[in-house]
Amino acid sequence: MTLAPETTDLKVQLALDGEWFTVCDLSTLLPGRGVAALLPDGRQAAIFRDRSGELFAIDNRDPFTGAAVLSRGLTGTHQGRPFVASPLLKQRFDLASGQCLDDETVQVAVYKVRTA
């Protein structure tokens, strides 16, 4: 099966310090997969598009290992909430809140995301 490319010119933007920063084209985001974006301050964000088209953005750094790998994690749902599992130690992070589902004392940053 071949998927038709999107015909929109929509950009994905993150809210940073009260302003919107463009990180990629919407067509770059495949449902169920993540991409990493370098932010102006040197941090990285992991951006995801779920199968319903909703967008999420969290810090790309895995707090358990320090590696910038969350954008390469496996996505899924737990009790109706979307999550990404770190590709290294498999801890799951709620994409809406950043909360670690396997250790309630750990959380990653969440970014507001929109298309423009």
mmCIF file with all atom_site columns, C-alpha atoms in Angstrom:
data_model
loop_
_atom_site.group_PDB
_atom_site.id
_atom_site.type_symbol
_atom_site.label_atom_id
_atom_site.label_alt_id
_atom_site.label_comp_id
_atom_site.label_asym_id
_atom_site.label_entity_id
_atom_site.label_seq_id
_atom_site.pdbx_PDB_ins_code
_atom_site.Cartn_x
_atom_site.Cartn_y
_atom_site.Cartn_z
_atom_site.occupancy
_atom_site.B_iso_or_equiv
_atom_site.pdbx_formal_charge
_atom_site.auth_seq_id
_atom_site.auth_comp_id
_atom_site.auth_asym_id
_atom_site.auth_atom_id
_atom_site.pdbx_PDB_model_num
ATOM 1   C CA . MET A 1 1   ? 0.000  0.000  0.000  1.00 0.00 ? 1   MET A CA 1
ATOM 2   C CA . THR A 1 2   ? 1.302  3.448  -0.888 1.00 0.00 ? 2   THR A CA 1
ATOM 3   C CA . LEU A 1 3   ? 0.419  6.428  1.253  1.00 0.00 ? 3   LEU A CA 1
ATOM 4   C CA . ALA A 1 4   ? -0.343 9.680  -0.532 1.00 0.00 ? 4   ALA A CA 1
ATOM 5   C CA . PRO A 1 5   ? 1.883  12.560 0.567  1.00 0.00 ? 5   PRO A CA 1
ATOM 6   C CA . GLU A 1 6   ? 0.154  15.361 2.401  1.00 0.00 ? 6   GLU A CA 1
ATOM 7   C CA . THR A 1 7   ? -0.727 18.321 0.261  1.00 0.00 ? 7   THR A CA 1
ATOM 8   C CA . THR A 1 8   ? -0.576 20.940 3.001  1.00 0.00 ? 8   THR A CA 1
ATOM 9   C CA . ASP A 1 9   ? 2.238  23.314 3.824  1.00 0.00 ? 9   ASP A CA 1
ATOM 10  C CA . LEU A 1 10  ? 1.565  23.170 7.554  1.00 0.00 ? 10  LEU A CA 1
ATOM 11  C CA . LYS A 1 11  ? 4.500  23.639 9.914  1.00 0.00 ? 11  LYS A CA 1
ATOM 12  C CA . VAL A 1 12  ? 4.833  22.121 13.379 1.00 0.00 ? 12  VAL A CA 1
ATOM 13  C CA . GLN A 1 13  ? 5.683  24.725 16.005 1.00 0.00 ? 13  GLN A CA 1
ATOM 14  C CA . LEU A 1 14  ? 6.639  24.545 19.694 1.00 0.00 ? 14  LEU A CA 1
ATOM 15  C CA . ALA A 1 15  ? 6.014  27.257 22.292 1.00 0.00 ? 15  ALA A CA 1
ATOM 16  C CA . LEU A 1 16  ? 9.392  28.447 23.607 1.00 0.00 ? 16  LEU A CA 1
ATOM 17  C CA . ASP A 1 17  ? 9.675  31.437 25.952 1.00 0.00 ? 17  ASP A CA 1
ATOM 18  C CA . GLY A 1 18  ? 6.323  32.847 24.864 1.00 0.00 ? 18  GLY A CA 1
ATOM 19  C CA . GLU A 1 19  ? 7.021  32.585 21.124 1.00 0.00 ? 19  GLU A CA 1
ATOM 20  C CA . TRP A 1 20  ? 6.368  29.887 18.523 1.00 0.00 ? 20  TRP A CA 1
ATOM 21  C CA . PHE A 1 21  ? 9.405  28.133 17.032 1.00 0.00 ? 21  PHE A CA 1
ATOM 22  C CA . THR A 1 22  ? 9.007  26.141 13.804 1.00 0.00 ? 22  THR A CA 1
ATOM 23  C CA . VAL A 1 23  ? 10.587 22.684 14.068 1.00 0.00 ? 23  VAL A CA 1
ATOM 24  C CA . CYS A 1 24  ? 9.471  20.776 10.953 1.00 0.00 ? 24  CYS A CA 1
ATOM 25  C CA . ASP A 1 25  ? 6.863  20.266 8.263  1.00 0.00 ? 25  ASP A CA 1
ATOM 26  C CA . LEU A 1 26  ? 3.778  18.347 9.366  1.00 0.00 ? 26  LEU A CA 1
ATOM 27  C CA . SER A 1 27  ? 4.392  15.877 6.529  1.00 0.00 ? 27  SER A CA 1
ATOM 28  C CA . THR A 1 28  ? 7.664  14.874 8.263  1.00 0.00 ? 28  THR A CA 1
ATOM 29  C CA . LEU A 1 29  ? 5.728  13.295 11.125 1.00 0.00 ? 29  LEU A CA 1
ATOM 30  C CA . LEU A 1 30  ? 4.527  9.784  10.446 1.00 0.00 ? 30  LEU A CA 1
ATOM 31  C CA . PRO A 1 31  ? 1.795  8.519  12.782 1.00 0.00 ? 31  PRO A CA 1
ATOM 32  C CA . GLY A 1 32  ? 3.274  6.378  15.538 1.00 0.00 ? 32  GLY A CA 1
ATOM 33  C CA . ARG A 1 33  ? 6.841  7.598  14.967 1.00 0.00 ? 33  ARG A CA 1
ATOM 34  C CA . GLY A 1 34  ? 8.865  10.424 16.473 1.00 0.00 ? 34  GLY A CA 1
ATOM 35  C CA . VAL A 1 35  ? 11.377 12.958 15.213 1.00 0.00 ? 35  VAL A CA 1
ATOM 36  C CA . ALA A 1 36  ? 14.002 14.920 17.120 1.00 0.00 ? 36  ALA A CA 1
ATOM 37  C CA . ALA A 1 37  ? 14.355 18.676 16.757 1.00 0.00 ? 37  ALA A CA 1
ATOM 38  C CA . LEU A 1 38  ? 17.262 20.820 17.911 1.00 0.00 ? 38  LEU A CA 1
ATOM 39  C CA . LEU A 1 39  ? 16.021 23.857 19.828 1.00 0.00 ? 39  LEU A CA 1
ATOM 40  C CA . PRO A 1 40  ? 17.729 27.285 19.836 1.00 0.00 ? 40  PRO A CA 1
ATOM 41  C CA . ASP A 1 41  ? 19.143 26.766 23.355 1.00 0.00 ? 41  ASP A CA 1
ATOM 42  C CA . GLY A 1 42  ? 20.787 23.437 22.416 1.00 0.00 ? 42  GLY A CA 1
ATOM 43  C CA . ARG A 1 43  ? 18.157 21.153 23.960 1.00 0.00 ? 43  ARG A CA 1
ATOM 44  C CA . GLN A 1 44  ? 16.280 18.621 21.868 1.00 0.00 ? 44  GLN A CA 1
ATOM 45  C CA . ALA A 1 45  ? 12.561 17.967 21.638 1.00 0.00 ? 45  ALA A CA 1
ATOM 46  C CA . ALA A 1 46  ? 10.931 14.705 20.582 1.00 0.00 ? 46  ALA A CA 1
ATOM 47  C CA . ILE A 1 47  ? 7.839  15.353 18.467 1.00 0.00 ? 47  ILE A CA 1
ATOM 48  C CA . PHE A 1 48  ? 5.170  12.723 17.863 1.00 0.00 ? 48  PHE A CA 1
ATOM 49  C CA . ARG A 1 49  ? 1.994  12.434 15.812 1.00 0.00 ? 49  ARG A CA 1
ATOM 50  C CA . ASP A 1 50  ? -0.421 9.771  16.956 1.00 0.00 ? 50  ASP A CA 1
ATOM 51  C CA . ARG A 1 51  ? -2.664 7.761  14.670 1.00 0.00 ? 51  ARG A CA 1
ATOM 52  C CA . SER A 1 52  ? -5.548 10.209 15.171 1.00 0.00 ? 52  SER A CA 1
ATOM 53  C CA . GLY A 1 53  ? -3.326 13.109 14.051 1.00 0.00 ? 53  GLY A CA 1
ATOM 54  C CA . GLU A 1 54  ? -2.791 14.674 17.480 1.00 0.00 ? 54  GLU A CA 1
ATOM 55  C CA . LEU A 1 55  ? 0.663  16.193 18.076 1.00 0.00 ? 55  LEU A CA 1
ATOM 56  C CA . PHE A 1 56  ? 2.830  15.855 21.185 1.00 0.00 ? 56  PHE A CA 1
ATOM 57  C CA . ALA A 1 57  ? 6.261  17.214 22.092 1.00 0.00 ? 57  ALA A CA 1
ATOM 58  C CA . ILE A 1 58  ? 8.445  16.221 25.044 1.00 0.00 ? 58  ILE A CA 1
ATOM 59  C CA . ASP A 1 59  ? 12.111 16.524 25.971 1.00 0.00 ? 59  ASP A CA 1
ATOM 60  C CA . ASN A 1 60  ? 14.162 14.083 23.891 1.00 0.00 ? 60  ASN A CA 1
ATOM 61  C CA . ARG A 1 61  ? 16.573 13.298 26.759 1.00 0.00 ? 61  ARG A CA 1
ATOM 62  C CA . ASP A 1 62  ? 15.929 10.036 28.598 1.00 0.00 ? 62  ASP A CA 1
ATOM 63  C CA . PRO A 1 63  ? 16.281 11.005 32.286 1.00 0.00 ? 63  PRO A CA 1
ATOM 64  C CA . PHE A 1 64  ? 17.403 7.485  33.245 1.00 0.00 ? 64  PHE A CA 1
ATOM 65  C CA . THR A 1 65  ? 20.388 7.324  30.884 1.00 0.00 ? 65  THR A CA 1
ATOM 66  C CA . GLY A 1 66  ? 20.988 10.918 29.821 1.00 0.00 ? 66  GLY A CA 1
ATOM 67  C CA . ALA A 1 67  ? 20.879 9.892  26.156 1.00 0.00 ? 67  ALA A CA 1
ATOM 68  C CA . ALA A 1 68  ? 18.827 11.908 23.658 1.00 0.00 ? 68  ALA A CA 1
ATOM 69  C CA . VAL A 1 69  ? 16.784 8.971  22.359 1.00 0.00 ? 69  VAL A CA 1
ATOM 70  C CA . LEU A 1 70  ? 13.094 9.331  23.245 1.00 0.00 ? 70  LEU A CA 1
ATOM 71  C CA . SER A 1 71  ? 12.224 10.359 19.674 1.00 0.00 ? 71  SER A CA 1
ATOM 72  C CA . ARG A 1 72  ? 13.294 6.850  18.621 1.00 0.00 ? 72  ARG A CA 1
ATOM 73  C CA . GLY A 1 73  ? 11.117 5.072  21.175 1.00 0.00 ? 73  GLY A CA 1
ATOM 74  C CA . LEU A 1 74  ? 8.091  2.878  20.574 1.00 0.00 ? 74  LEU A CA 1
ATOM 75  C CA . THR A 1 75  ? 4.698  4.523  20.953 1.00 0.00 ? 75  THR A CA 1
ATOM 76  C CA . GLY A 1 76  ? 1.569  3.016  22.410 1.00 0.00 ? 76  GLY A CA 1
ATOM 77  C CA . THR A 1 77  ? -1.313 3.694  24.778 1.00 0.00 ? 77  THR A CA 1
ATOM 78  C CA . HIS A 1 78  ? -1.850 2.880  28.445 1.00 0.00 ? 78  HIS A CA 1
ATOM 79  C CA . GLN A 1 79  ? -5.358 3.332  29.876 1.00 0.00 ? 79  GLN A CA 1
ATOM 80  C CA . GLY A 1 80  ? -6.210 5.479  26.856 1.00 0.00 ? 80  GLY A CA 1
ATOM 81  C CA . ARG A 1 81  ? -3.186 7.780  27.245 1.00 0.00 ? 81  ARG A CA 1
ATOM 82  C CA . PRO A 1 82  ? -0.475 7.929  24.554 1.00 0.00 ? 82  PRO A CA 1
ATOM 83  C CA . PHE A 1 83  ? 3.085  7.145  25.641 1.00 0.00 ? 83  PHE A CA 1
ATOM 84  C CA . VAL A 1 84  ? 6.556  6.574  24.271 1.00 0.00 ? 84  VAL A CA 1
ATOM 85  C CA . ALA A 1 85  ? 8.838  3.861  25.661 1.00 0.00 ? 85  ALA A CA 1
ATOM 86  C CA . SER A 1 86  ? 12.521 4.694  25.804 1.00 0.00 ? 86  SER A CA 1
ATOM 87  C CA . PRO A 1 87  ? 14.487 2.521  23.364 1.00 0.00 ? 87  PRO A CA 1
ATOM 88  C CA . LEU A 1 88  ? 17.161 1.943  26.019 1.00 0.00 ? 88  LEU A CA 1
ATOM 89  C CA . LEU A 1 89  ? 15.670 0.878  29.340 1.00 0.00 ? 89  LEU A CA 1
ATOM 90  C CA . LYS A 1 90  ? 12.008 0.811  28.201 1.00 0.00 ? 90  LYS A CA 1
ATOM 91  C CA . GLN A 1 91  ? 10.547 3.269  30.729 1.00 0.00 ? 91  GLN A CA 1
ATOM 92  C CA . ARG A 1 92  ? 7.297  4.713  29.384 1.00 0.00 ? 92  ARG A CA 1
ATOM 93  C CA . PHE A 1 93  ? 6.550  8.445  29.312 1.00 0.00 ? 93  PHE A CA 1
ATOM 94  C CA . ASP A 1 94  ? 3.060  9.903  28.952 1.00 0.00 ? 94  ASP A CA 1
ATOM 95  C CA . LEU A 1 95  ? 3.173  12.122 25.853 1.00 0.00 ? 95  LEU A CA 1
ATOM 96  C CA . ALA A 1 96  ? 0.587  14.585 27.216 1.00 0.00 ? 96  ALA A CA 1
ATOM 97  C CA . SER A 1 97  ? 2.053  15.125 30.693 1.00 0.00 ? 97  SER A CA 1
ATOM 98  C CA . GLY A 1 98  ? 5.664  13.876 30.477 1.00 0.00 ? 98  GLY A CA 1
ATOM 99  C CA . GLN A 1 99  ? 5.093  11.695 33.544 1.00 0.00 ? 99  GLN A CA 1
ATOM 100 C CA . CYS A 1 100 ? 7.025  8.429  33.674 1.00 0.00 ? 100 CYS A CA 1
ATOM 101 C CA . LEU A 1 101 ? 4.479  5.624  33.904 1.00 0.00 ? 101 LEU A CA 1
ATOM 102 C CA . ASP A 1 102 ? 7.022  3.288  35.519 1.00 0.00 ? 102 ASP A CA 1
ATOM 103 C CA . ASP A 1 103 ? 8.477  5.657  38.153 1.00 0.00 ? 103 ASP A CA 1
ATOM 104 C CA . GLU A 1 104 ? 6.161  8.378  39.457 1.00 0.00 ? 104 GLU A CA 1
ATOM 105 C CA . THR A 1 105 ? 9.110  10.420 40.756 1.00 0.00 ? 105 THR A CA 1
ATOM 106 C CA . VAL A 1 106 ? 10.404 11.052 37.204 1.00 0.00 ? 106 VAL A CA 1
ATOM 107 C CA . GLN A 1 107 ? 9.005  13.381 34.562 1.00 0.00 ? 107 GLN A CA 1
ATOM 108 C CA . VAL A 1 108 ? 10.257 14.928 31.305 1.00 0.00 ? 108 VAL A CA 1
ATOM 109 C CA . ALA A 1 109 ? 9.444  18.421 30.036 1.00 0.00 ? 109 ALA A CA 1
ATOM 110 C CA . VAL A 1 110 ? 6.405  18.839 27.789 1.00 0.00 ? 110 VAL A CA 1
ATOM 111 C CA . TYR A 1 111 ? 6.109  21.495 25.079 1.00 0.00 ? 111 TYR A CA 1
ATOM 112 C CA . LYS A 1 112 ? 2.957  23.081 23.719 1.00 0.00 ? 112 LYS A CA 1
ATOM 113 C CA . VAL A 1 113 ? 2.723  22.192 20.055 1.00 0.00 ? 113 VAL A CA 1
ATOM 114 C CA . ARG A 1 114 ? 0.609  23.484 17.159 1.00 0.00 ? 114 ARG A CA 1
ATOM 115 C CA . THR A 1 115 ? 0.444  23.596 13.382 1.00 0.00 ? 115 THR A CA 1
ATOM 116 C CA . ALA A 1 116 ? 0.546  26.868 11.500 1.00 0.00 ? 116 ALA A CA 1
#
